[in-house]
Amino acid sequence: MSEGIAKKEEKPRKFQAIRGTRDLLPPETALWNRVEQTAHEVFATFGFGETRTPIFEQADLFARAVGGETDIVSKEMYTFVDRLEKLPDPPTLGDYGAFIEQAEKLMATEELPAVPGNRLAIERMKRIWDQGNVLGTAGESPIEKVDSAVLEELYKMVVLKDSMELGQSISLRPEATASICRAYIEHGMQQLSQPVKLYYMGPMFRRERPQKGRYRQFYQIGAEVLGGSDAPAIDAEVIEMVMTFFDRLELQGVQLDINSIGDRNCRPKYVELLRAELLKVKDKLGPDSQRRIETNPLRVLDSKLESEQGIIATLPRIADHLCEECAAHYAAVKHQLEMRGVIYRENWRLVRGLDYYMRTTFEITAQGLGSQNAVCGGGRYDGLVELLGGPPTKGIGFAIGEDRLILSLQESTSSLSASGKAPAQQGRDVYIAWMGERAHATAIRAAKDLRKAGFSVELPPVEQKFGKALGQADKLGAKYALILGDNEVSEGLWTLKTLADGSQQKLTEPDLLTFLKREKAKADPSLRSG
Ligand code: HAM
């Protein structure tokens, strides 16, 4: 059978997780579950409902929403062409007529991307093909008359695919705000009572240079508020919700930075001013910032380069250039945060790396993360839904980097007690040591009943001597060993050994359950009933 899997001549190959991706294993996954469970609980108390969108979408969705010039879209997306099955492929010489006809049909239904490149290619092919056909005379196959150089060109265009996109361009999602907006539009959620509050959790993909806290597949827990008004209380409540969540997890060293980056009225003027000021000091800036003077001057403010810090400190600040409405909105957001007891720091350099933001932006850092210390980022994005073909809609949200959140929780001492070790990872409640066929049947039934009552049970699959079984129970960190042999089964009295002190007692089946439940309640008072 093994021959079927690996051919004789082939050496067995060792596979590894792809760079920038990793396996999450127990016991760590218990902490992930605890974090996610806490998010479900906290977000529900703020009236948010869970959403699950696909992990891949049309590449163009992200290009439009996040911005074609951003690092995320221009360098970091995993994009591939989802090839059509329906197109004759590759058109063997002579099949071009069928190919063209089919391509036109598919473009009409948008199954073949109706992008300018494809339209142009089909038009050109049609022209050449028609020309070739005209050359045909009665009785001859028209194709024989098509000039061979022309055929060559057709061949290059179609078979070598150098001018056609034979399928949709699809990207693994680098973030989920764009997907949520797409879903909002697609499901007509503007018809629901506004605003609509949604949250999500799941993997995102960015082709970044991997390092501590930065992965190519990473996880986000995010929330978005769509529709309704742009009342500053909405901004403040969204921020309050993340802070409540972090508080519940006892995340250490939490620092909230906020800023306003203005809107369509005031930001362009500020960006021009910034560009003009940056041009004056261009020679003193590094190559990245020099390039950004042209592409996106705001991102220069993000620079961590030591040599640029002095220069950046002298640049004009957006807070001084907000229009009246944006300034009032920003002031009100701050007031609303204060009313909620949320402590913040204003950071005029906080501009964020995605294009859709306007007005409120925020970022949260936590301890123990080194250079990748942003554990949450978010902001307001009125207009994004409209940009994606929906009605004018307000929007604000955030995404938490779950990997970083977990790292920070693991590194802070207070989280040691809350390290999320669920019973299944800490050990087992009960290890069932059984010997003999009759005892095996009883053991299977006992395991079923104990598990039903919520206990974690290890039932060895094969018979073991009691000594070995008890050793195994110890290794797994079991609290109790339930010993079932012939005697126990005939008497209906089961032996329960407490592994911590070695004490043993004989119990009937119902008494065993009562005893274990009572002991569990003693250890965890929250389980005590009445
Ligand atoms: P973002 O700032 O790009 O915003 O990402 C949010 C968080 O995801 C970051 O603060 C970080 O914790 C985490 N993160 C980003 N890239 C990586 C990576 N390569 N490895 C590990 N963690 C990472 C957004 O994604 C926006 N969609 C947030 C948002 C929602 N704004 C409004 N609504």
Coordinates of C-alpha atoms and ligand atoms in Angstrom, one line a residue:
M1 CA 0.0 0.0 0.0
S2 CA 2.9 2.3 0.8
E3 CA 4.1 1.8 -2.7
G4 CA 0.9 3.3 -4.0
I5 CA 1.7 6.5 -2.1
A6 CA 5.4 6.9 -2.8
K7 CA 6.8 5.3 -5.9
K8 CA 9.7 3.1 -5.2
E9 CA 12.3 5.3 -6.9
E10 CA 11.1 8.5 -5.3
K11 CA 12.8 9.4 -2.0
P12 CA 10.3 10.3 0.7
R13 CA 10.1 14.1 0.8
K14 CA 9.7 16.2 3.8
F15 CA 7.1 18.9 3.6
Q16 CA 7.1 22.1 5.6
A17 CA 4.5 24.8 6.1
I18 CA 5.1 27.6 3.6
R19 CA 7.2 30.5 4.7
G20 CA 5.1 33.0 6.6
T21 CA 2.4 30.4 7.5
R22 CA 2.4 28.3 10.6
D23 CA 0.5 25.5 12.4
L24 CA -1.4 26.5 15.5
L25 CA -1.3 23.5 17.9
P26 CA -2.7 22.5 21.3
P27 CA -2.4 23.8 23.9
E28 CA -2.0 27.2 22.2
T29 CA -5.2 26.7 20.3
A30 CA -7.1 26.7 23.6
L31 CA -6.0 30.3 24.1
W32 CA -7.2 31.2 20.5
N33 CA -10.5 29.7 21.3
R34 CA -10.8 31.6 24.5
V35 CA -9.9 34.9 22.7
E36 CA -12.5 34.2 20.0
Q37 CA -15.1 33.2 22.5
T38 CA -14.6 36.4 24.4
A39 CA -14.9 38.3 21.1
H40 CA -18.3 36.6 20.4
E41 CA -19.5 37.5 23.9
V42 CA -18.3 41.1 24.0
F43 CA -19.3 42.0 20.5
A44 CA -22.8 40.5 21.0
T45 CA -23.3 42.8 24.0
F46 CA -22.8 45.7 21.6
G47 CA -25.3 44.3 19.2
F48 CA -22.9 43.0 16.5
G49 CA -23.7 39.9 14.5
E50 CA -21.2 37.5 13.0
T51 CA -20.5 37.4 9.3
R52 CA -18.4 34.9 7.3
T53 CA -17.4 36.0 3.8
P54 CA -15.2 34.0 1.4
I55 CA -11.5 34.1 1.7
F56 CA -11.1 34.9 -1.9
E57 CA -12.8 37.6 -3.9
Q58 CA -12.2 39.4 -7.2
A59 CA -8.8 41.1 -7.1
D60 CA -10.4 44.3 -8.3
L61 CA -12.5 44.6 -5.2
F62 CA -9.4 45.1 -3.1
A63 CA -7.7 47.2 -5.7
R64 CA -10.7 49.6 -5.6
A65 CA -11.3 49.6 -1.9
V66 CA -7.8 49.4 -0.3
G67 CA -6.2 51.3 -3.2
G68 CA -4.0 50.2 -6.1
E69 CA -1.0 52.2 -4.9
T70 CA -1.0 50.8 -1.4
D71 CA 1.7 48.3 -0.4
I72 CA -1.1 45.8 0.3
V73 CA -2.5 45.8 -3.2
S74 CA 0.6 46.6 -5.2
K75 CA 3.0 44.2 -3.6
E76 CA 1.4 41.9 -1.1
M77 CA -1.7 40.3 -2.6
Y78 CA -1.9 36.6 -3.6
T79 CA -3.6 36.9 -6.9
F80 CA -4.2 34.2 -9.5
V81 CA -6.3 33.7 -12.6
D82 CA -9.3 31.4 -12.1
R83 CA -9.3 30.0 -15.6
L84 CA -12.5 29.4 -17.4
E85 CA -13.3 25.9 -18.4
K86 CA -15.8 26.8 -21.1
L87 CA -13.5 28.4 -23.6
P88 CA -12.1 26.1 -26.3
D89 CA -8.6 25.8 -25.0
P90 CA -6.0 26.2 -26.5
P91 CA -7.7 26.8 -29.8
T92 CA -6.1 24.4 -32.1
L93 CA -5.1 26.0 -35.4
G94 CA -8.3 26.4 -37.3
D95 CA -10.6 26.7 -34.4
Y96 CA -10.4 30.4 -34.0
G97 CA -13.9 31.0 -35.4
A98 CA -15.4 28.9 -32.6
F99 CA -13.1 30.5 -30.1
I100 CA -14.1 34.0 -31.0
E101 CA -17.8 33.2 -31.0
Q102 CA -17.5 31.5 -27.6
A103 CA -15.4 34.3 -26.1
E104 CA -17.9 37.0 -27.2
K105 CA -20.7 35.1 -25.6
L106 CA -18.8 34.6 -22.4
M107 CA -17.8 38.2 -22.3
A108 CA -21.4 39.2 -22.6
T109 CA -22.2 37.2 -19.5
E110 CA -19.1 38.5 -17.8
E111 CA -17.8 34.9 -17.3
L112 CA -14.8 36.0 -19.4
P113 CA -13.5 39.3 -17.9
A114 CA -14.9 42.1 -20.0
V115 CA -11.7 44.0 -19.5
P116 CA -10.4 46.4 -22.3
G117 CA -7.5 44.0 -23.0
N118 CA -9.8 41.1 -23.8
R119 CA -12.2 43.2 -25.8
L120 CA -9.3 44.5 -27.9
A121 CA -7.8 41.0 -28.4
I122 CA -11.1 39.6 -29.6
E123 CA -11.7 42.5 -31.9
R124 CA -8.3 42.1 -33.5
M125 CA -8.7 38.4 -33.8
K126 CA -12.0 38.8 -35.4
R127 CA -10.6 41.3 -37.9
I128 CA -7.8 39.0 -38.9
W129 CA -10.0 35.9 -39.0
D130 CA -12.6 37.6 -41.2
Q131 CA -9.8 38.8 -43.5
G132 CA -8.5 35.3 -43.7
N133 CA -11.9 34.0 -44.5
V134 CA -12.4 36.4 -47.3
L135 CA -9.3 34.9 -48.9
G136 CA -11.0 31.6 -49.1
T137 CA -12.6 30.4 -52.4
A138 CA -15.3 27.9 -53.1
G139 CA -14.2 24.4 -52.1
E140 CA -11.2 25.5 -50.1
S141 CA -11.0 25.7 -46.3
P142 CA -10.8 29.4 -45.6
I143 CA -8.1 28.9 -42.9
E144 CA -5.6 27.7 -45.5
K145 CA -5.7 31.2 -47.0
V146 CA -4.9 33.0 -43.8
D147 CA -1.5 34.4 -44.0
S148 CA 0.9 32.3 -41.9
A149 CA 2.4 35.4 -40.2
V150 CA -1.1 36.5 -39.2
L151 CA -1.8 33.0 -37.9
E152 CA 1.4 33.2 -35.9
E153 CA 0.2 36.5 -34.4
L154 CA -3.2 34.9 -33.5
Y155 CA -1.4 32.0 -32.0
K156 CA 0.6 34.3 -29.8
M157 CA -2.4 36.3 -28.8
V158 CA -4.5 33.4 -27.8
V159 CA -2.5 30.3 -27.1
L160 CA 0.3 32.1 -25.4
K161 CA -2.2 34.3 -23.6
D162 CA 0.0 37.3 -23.9
S163 CA -2.9 39.6 -24.4
M164 CA -5.9 37.9 -22.8
E165 CA -7.1 37.3 -19.4
L166 CA -8.8 33.9 -19.7
G167 CA -10.4 34.0 -16.4
Q168 CA -11.2 36.2 -13.4
S169 CA -8.4 37.6 -11.4
I170 CA -8.9 36.4 -7.9
S171 CA -7.1 37.4 -4.7
L172 CA -6.9 35.8 -1.3
R173 CA -8.3 38.5 0.9
P174 CA -5.6 40.8 2.5
E175 CA -8.3 42.3 4.8
A176 CA -12.1 42.0 5.1
T177 CA -13.5 45.5 5.1
A178 CA -13.9 45.4 1.4
S179 CA -15.6 42.0 1.5
I180 CA -18.0 43.2 4.2
C181 CA -18.9 46.2 2.1
R182 CA -19.4 44.0 -0.9
A183 CA -21.7 41.7 1.1
Y184 CA -23.6 44.7 2.4
I185 CA -24.3 45.8 -1.1
E186 CA -24.9 42.3 -2.5
H187 CA -27.5 41.4 0.1
G188 CA -29.3 44.8 0.0
M189 CA -28.5 45.4 3.7
Q190 CA -29.3 49.1 3.3
Q191 CA -32.9 47.9 3.5
L192 CA -32.3 46.7 7.1
S193 CA -32.6 48.9 10.1
Q194 CA -29.4 51.1 10.1
P195 CA -26.7 51.0 11.1
V196 CA -25.8 47.4 10.4
K197 CA -23.2 46.1 12.9
L198 CA -21.2 43.1 11.7
Y199 CA -18.1 41.3 12.9
Y200 CA -15.9 38.6 11.5
M201 CA -12.9 36.5 12.4
G202 CA -10.6 34.5 10.1
P203 CA -7.4 34.3 8.1
M204 CA -6.1 37.1 5.9
F205 CA -3.2 36.9 3.4
R206 CA -0.4 39.3 2.7
R207 CA 2.9 38.6 1.1
E208 CA 5.0 40.5 3.6
R209 CA 8.5 39.7 4.9
P210 CA 7.8 37.3 7.8
Q211 CA 9.1 38.2 11.2
K212 CA 7.8 38.0 14.8
G213 CA 4.2 39.1 14.7
R214 CA 4.1 39.3 10.9
Y215 CA 2.9 36.4 8.9
R216 CA 1.7 35.8 5.4
Q217 CA -1.4 34.0 6.7
F218 CA -2.5 35.8 9.7
Y219 CA -5.8 36.1 11.6
Q220 CA -8.0 39.1 12.2
I221 CA -11.0 39.7 14.4
G222 CA -12.8 42.7 13.0
A223 CA -16.0 44.7 13.2
E224 CA -17.7 47.2 10.9
V225 CA -20.7 49.5 11.4
L226 CA -22.4 50.3 8.1
G227 CA -25.1 52.8 7.3
G228 CA -26.9 55.2 9.6
S229 CA -25.2 58.4 10.5
D230 CA -21.6 59.5 11.1
A231 CA -22.4 60.5 14.7
P232 CA -19.2 60.7 16.7
A233 CA -20.8 58.5 19.3
I234 CA -20.6 55.6 16.8
D235 CA -16.8 56.1 16.4
A236 CA -16.4 56.3 20.2
E237 CA -18.6 53.2 20.8
V238 CA -16.7 51.1 18.3
I239 CA -13.4 52.1 20.0
E240 CA -15.0 51.4 23.4
M241 CA -15.9 47.9 22.2
V242 CA -12.3 47.0 21.3
M243 CA -11.0 48.4 24.5
T244 CA -13.7 46.5 26.5
F245 CA -12.6 43.3 24.7
F246 CA -8.9 43.9 25.5
D247 CA -9.8 44.7 29.0
R248 CA -11.8 41.5 29.4
L249 CA -8.7 39.6 28.1
E250 CA -6.5 41.5 30.5
L251 CA -4.2 42.5 27.7
Q252 CA -1.3 44.5 29.1
G253 CA 0.2 47.8 28.1
V254 CA -2.7 48.8 25.9
Q255 CA -2.2 52.2 24.2
L256 CA -4.9 53.8 22.0
D257 CA -3.8 56.4 19.5
I258 CA -6.3 58.4 17.5
N259 CA -6.2 61.0 14.8
S260 CA -8.5 62.6 12.2
I261 CA -7.3 62.6 8.6
G262 CA -10.0 64.9 7.3
D263 CA -12.3 64.3 4.3
R264 CA -12.6 65.0 0.6
N265 CA -12.8 68.7 1.3
C266 CA -9.8 69.3 3.5
R267 CA -7.4 66.4 3.0
P268 CA -6.4 67.1 -0.7
K269 CA -5.3 70.7 0.3
Y270 CA -3.3 69.3 3.3
V271 CA -1.7 66.7 1.1
E272 CA -0.6 69.3 -1.4
L273 CA 0.8 71.5 1.4
L274 CA 2.6 68.4 2.8
R275 CA 4.0 67.5 -0.6
A276 CA 5.3 71.1 -1.1
E277 CA 7.0 71.0 2.3
L278 CA 8.4 67.5 1.7
L279 CA 9.9 68.7 -1.7
K280 CA 11.8 71.3 0.2
V281 CA 13.6 68.6 2.3
K282 CA 13.6 65.9 -0.3
D283 CA 17.4 65.4 -0.2
K284 CA 17.3 64.7 3.4
L285 CA 14.8 61.8 3.0
G286 CA 15.4 58.2 2.3
P287 CA 14.4 56.6 -1.0
D288 CA 11.1 55.2 0.2
S289 CA 9.9 58.6 1.5
Q290 CA 11.3 60.3 -1.6
R291 CA 9.1 58.1 -3.7
R292 CA 6.1 58.6 -1.4
I293 CA 6.3 62.4 -2.0
E294 CA 4.8 61.6 -5.4
T295 CA 2.7 58.6 -4.7
N296 CA 1.3 59.2 -1.2
P297 CA 2.9 62.0 0.9
L298 CA 0.8 61.0 4.0
R299 CA 2.7 57.7 4.2
V300 CA 5.9 59.7 4.9
L301 CA 4.5 60.4 8.3
D302 CA 4.5 56.7 9.0
S303 CA 8.2 56.4 8.5
K304 CA 10.1 54.7 11.3
L305 CA 13.5 55.7 9.8
E306 CA 15.6 57.3 12.5
S307 CA 17.2 59.9 10.3
E308 CA 13.8 61.2 9.1
Q309 CA 12.3 61.8 12.5
G310 CA 13.6 65.3 13.1
I311 CA 12.4 66.4 9.7
I312 CA 8.9 64.9 10.1
A313 CA 8.5 66.7 13.5
T314 CA 8.7 70.0 11.6
L315 CA 6.0 69.1 9.0
P316 CA 2.5 70.7 9.0
R317 CA 0.0 68.8 11.0
I318 CA -3.4 67.8 9.6
A319 CA -5.2 68.8 12.8
D320 CA -4.4 72.4 12.0
H321 CA -5.8 72.0 8.5
L322 CA -9.1 70.2 9.0
C323 CA -12.2 71.9 7.6
E324 CA -14.8 73.1 10.1
E325 CA -17.0 69.9 9.9
C326 CA -14.1 67.5 10.3
A327 CA -12.6 69.6 13.2
A328 CA -16.0 69.5 14.9
H329 CA -16.4 65.8 14.3
Y330 CA -12.9 65.1 15.7
A331 CA -13.5 67.2 18.8
A332 CA -16.8 65.4 19.4
V333 CA -15.2 61.9 19.0
K334 CA -12.7 62.9 21.7
H335 CA -15.5 64.1 23.9
Q336 CA -17.4 60.9 23.4
L337 CA -14.4 58.8 24.3
E338 CA -13.9 60.8 27.5
M339 CA -17.6 60.3 28.4
R340 CA -16.9 56.5 28.1
G341 CA -13.8 56.7 30.1
V342 CA -11.6 55.6 27.2
I343 CA -8.1 56.8 27.6
Y344 CA -6.5 57.9 24.3
R345 CA -3.4 59.7 22.9
E346 CA -3.6 62.0 19.9
N347 CA -1.1 61.0 17.3
W348 CA -1.1 63.4 14.3
R349 CA 1.2 61.0 12.4
L350 CA -1.3 58.2 12.4
V351 CA -2.5 58.0 8.8
R352 CA -2.9 54.2 8.2
G353 CA -1.9 52.3 5.1
L354 CA -5.2 51.8 3.3
D355 CA -6.8 54.4 1.1
Y356 CA -10.4 54.2 2.2
Y357 CA -10.1 56.1 5.4
M358 CA -11.4 59.5 6.2
R359 CA -11.8 61.5 9.5
T360 CA -11.3 59.2 12.5
T361 CA -8.4 56.8 12.4
F362 CA -7.0 54.8 15.3
E363 CA -4.5 52.2 16.2
I364 CA -3.9 50.2 19.4
T365 CA -0.6 48.9 20.5
A366 CA 0.2 46.4 23.3
Q367 CA 3.2 45.1 25.2
G368 CA 5.6 42.4 24.2
L369 CA 5.4 42.7 20.5
G370 CA 8.6 44.4 19.4
S371 CA 8.5 46.4 16.2
Q372 CA 5.2 44.8 15.0
N373 CA 3.3 46.2 18.0
A374 CA 0.0 47.4 16.4
V375 CA -2.5 44.9 17.6
C376 CA -5.5 46.8 16.1
G377 CA -6.1 49.3 13.4
G378 CA -9.3 51.0 12.2
G379 CA -11.1 54.1 11.2
R380 CA -14.0 55.7 9.4
Y381 CA -14.6 55.1 5.7
D382 CA -17.7 56.9 4.6
G383 CA -18.0 56.6 0.8
L384 CA -16.4 53.2 0.5
V385 CA -19.7 51.4 -0.1
E386 CA -20.5 54.0 -2.8
L387 CA -17.1 53.5 -4.4
L388 CA -17.9 49.8 -4.7
G389 CA -21.2 50.5 -6.5
G390 CA -23.6 50.8 -3.5
P391 CA -25.6 53.7 -2.2
P392 CA -23.9 56.5 -0.2
T393 CA -23.2 54.8 3.2
K394 CA -21.3 55.7 6.3
G395 CA -18.9 53.2 7.7
I396 CA -16.4 52.7 10.5
G397 CA -14.6 49.7 11.8
F398 CA -11.4 48.0 13.0
A399 CA -9.4 44.8 12.7
I400 CA -7.4 43.2 15.5
G401 CA -4.4 41.1 14.6
E402 CA -5.2 38.0 16.4
D403 CA -1.8 36.5 16.1
R404 CA -0.3 39.6 17.8
L405 CA -3.0 39.7 20.4
I406 CA -2.2 36.1 21.4
L407 CA 1.6 36.8 21.4
S408 CA 1.1 39.7 23.7
L409 CA -1.2 37.7 26.0
Q410 CA 1.3 34.9 26.1
E411 CA 4.2 37.3 26.9
S412 CA 2.5 39.2 29.7
T413 CA 2.8 37.6 33.1
S414 CA -0.8 38.2 34.2
S415 CA -1.9 36.0 31.3
L416 CA 0.0 33.0 32.8
S417 CA -3.0 32.2 35.0
A418 CA -5.3 32.9 32.1
S419 CA -3.1 31.1 29.5
G420 CA -6.2 29.5 28.2
K421 CA -5.3 26.0 29.0
A422 CA -8.6 24.2 28.7
P423 CA -9.0 20.9 30.6
A424 CA -8.3 19.0 27.4
Q425 CA -4.9 20.5 27.2
Q426 CA -4.1 20.6 30.8
G427 CA -4.8 16.9 31.2
R428 CA -7.8 14.7 31.5
D429 CA -10.4 14.6 34.2
V430 CA -10.6 10.9 34.2
Y431 CA -8.4 8.1 32.8
I432 CA -10.2 4.8 32.5
A433 CA -7.9 1.9 33.2
W434 CA -9.8 -1.3 32.2
M435 CA -8.9 -4.9 31.9
G436 CA -10.9 -7.7 30.4
E437 CA -13.6 -7.8 27.7
R438 CA -16.5 -7.2 30.1
A439 CA -14.7 -4.3 31.7
H440 CA -14.1 -2.9 28.3
A441 CA -17.8 -2.7 27.5
T442 CA -18.4 -1.0 30.9
A443 CA -15.5 1.4 30.2
I444 CA -17.0 2.4 26.9
R445 CA -20.3 3.1 28.5
A446 CA -18.7 5.0 31.4
A447 CA -16.7 7.1 29.0
K448 CA -19.8 8.0 27.1
D449 CA -21.7 9.0 30.3
L450 CA -18.8 11.0 31.8
R451 CA -18.2 12.9 28.5
K452 CA -21.9 13.6 28.3
A453 CA -21.6 15.2 31.8
G454 CA -18.8 17.4 30.5
F455 CA -15.8 15.6 31.8
S456 CA -12.7 15.0 29.7
V457 CA -12.0 11.3 29.5
E458 CA -9.2 9.2 28.1
L459 CA -10.2 5.7 27.2
P460 CA -7.2 3.6 26.2
P461 CA -8.0 1.6 23.0
V462 CA -6.2 -1.5 24.0
E463 CA -6.0 -3.4 27.3
Q464 CA -3.1 -2.4 29.6
K465 CA -1.8 -3.7 32.8
F466 CA -3.1 -1.5 35.6
G467 CA 0.4 -0.3 36.5
K468 CA 1.1 0.8 33.0
A469 CA -2.3 2.4 32.7
L470 CA -1.8 4.4 35.9
G471 CA 1.6 5.6 34.6
Q472 CA 0.0 6.7 31.4
A473 CA -2.8 8.5 33.4
D474 CA -0.1 10.4 35.3
K475 CA 1.8 11.4 32.1
L476 CA -1.4 12.9 30.7
G477 CA -2.0 14.8 33.9
A478 CA -5.3 13.1 34.6
K479 CA -6.9 14.0 37.9
Y480 CA -8.5 10.6 38.5
A481 CA -8.1 7.0 37.3
L482 CA -11.2 5.0 37.1
I483 CA -10.2 1.4 37.5
L484 CA -12.5 -1.2 36.0
G485 CA -11.7 -4.9 36.2
D486 CA -13.8 -8.0 36.5
N487 CA -14.4 -7.4 40.3
E488 CA -15.6 -3.9 39.8
V489 CA -18.0 -4.9 37.0
S490 CA -19.5 -7.9 39.0
E491 CA -19.9 -5.9 42.2
G492 CA -21.2 -2.8 40.5
L493 CA -18.7 -0.8 42.6
W494 CA -16.1 1.1 40.7
T495 CA -12.6 2.0 42.0
L496 CA -11.7 5.7 41.7
K497 CA -8.2 6.7 42.4
T498 CA -7.3 10.4 43.0
L499 CA -3.9 10.7 41.4
A500 CA -2.7 13.7 43.4
D501 CA -2.7 11.9 46.7
G502 CA -3.1 8.2 45.7
S503 CA -6.3 7.8 47.7
Q504 CA -8.8 5.2 46.5
Q505 CA -12.5 4.8 47.0
K506 CA -15.3 2.5 45.7
L507 CA -18.3 4.1 44.2
T508 CA -21.5 3.0 42.5
E509 CA -22.0 4.4 39.0
P510 CA -24.4 7.2 40.1
D511 CA -22.3 8.1 43.1
L512 CA -19.2 8.4 40.9
L513 CA -20.9 11.0 38.8
T514 CA -22.2 12.9 41.8
F515 CA -18.7 12.9 43.4
L516 CA -17.0 14.1 40.3
K517 CA -19.5 16.9 39.7
R518 CA -19.1 18.0 43.3
E519 CA -15.3 18.1 43.1
K520 CA -15.4 20.0 39.8
A521 CA -17.8 22.6 41.3
K522 CA -15.4 23.0 44.2
A523 CA -12.5 23.7 41.8
D524 CA -14.6 26.1 39.7
P525 CA -17.2 28.0 41.7
S526 CA -18.8 29.3 38.6
L527 CA -20.1 25.8 38.0
R528 CA -21.9 25.6 41.3
S529 CA -25.6 25.5 40.8
G530 CA -28.2 27.2 43.1
Ligands
HAM1 P1 -4.6 46.8 9.0 O1 -4.0 47.9 9.9 O2 -4.0 46.6 7.7 O3 -6.2 47.2 8.9 O4 -4.6 45.5 9.9 C1 -5.2 45.4 11.2 C2 -4.3 44.6 12.1 O5 -4.1 43.3 11.5 C3 -2.9 45.2 12.3 O6 -3.0 46.2 13.3 C4 -2.2 44.0 12.8 O7 -2.4 43.7 14.1 C5 -2.8 42.9 11.9 N1 -1.9 42.5 10.8 C6 -1.8 43.2 9.6 N2 -0.9 42.6 8.8 C7 -0.4 41.5 9.5 C8 0.5 40.5 9.3 N3 1.1 40.4 8.1 N4 0.8 39.6 10.2 C9 0.1 39.6 11.4 N5 -0.8 40.6 11.7 C10 -1.1 41.5 10.8 C11 -7.1 46.5 8.2 O8 -6.9 45.4 7.8 C12 -8.4 47.2 8.1 N6 -9.3 46.3 7.3 C13 -9.0 47.4 9.5 C14 -10.3 48.1 9.4 C15 -11.5 47.5 9.5 N7 -10.6 49.4 9.2 C16 -11.8 49.6 9.2 N8 -12.5 48.5 9.3

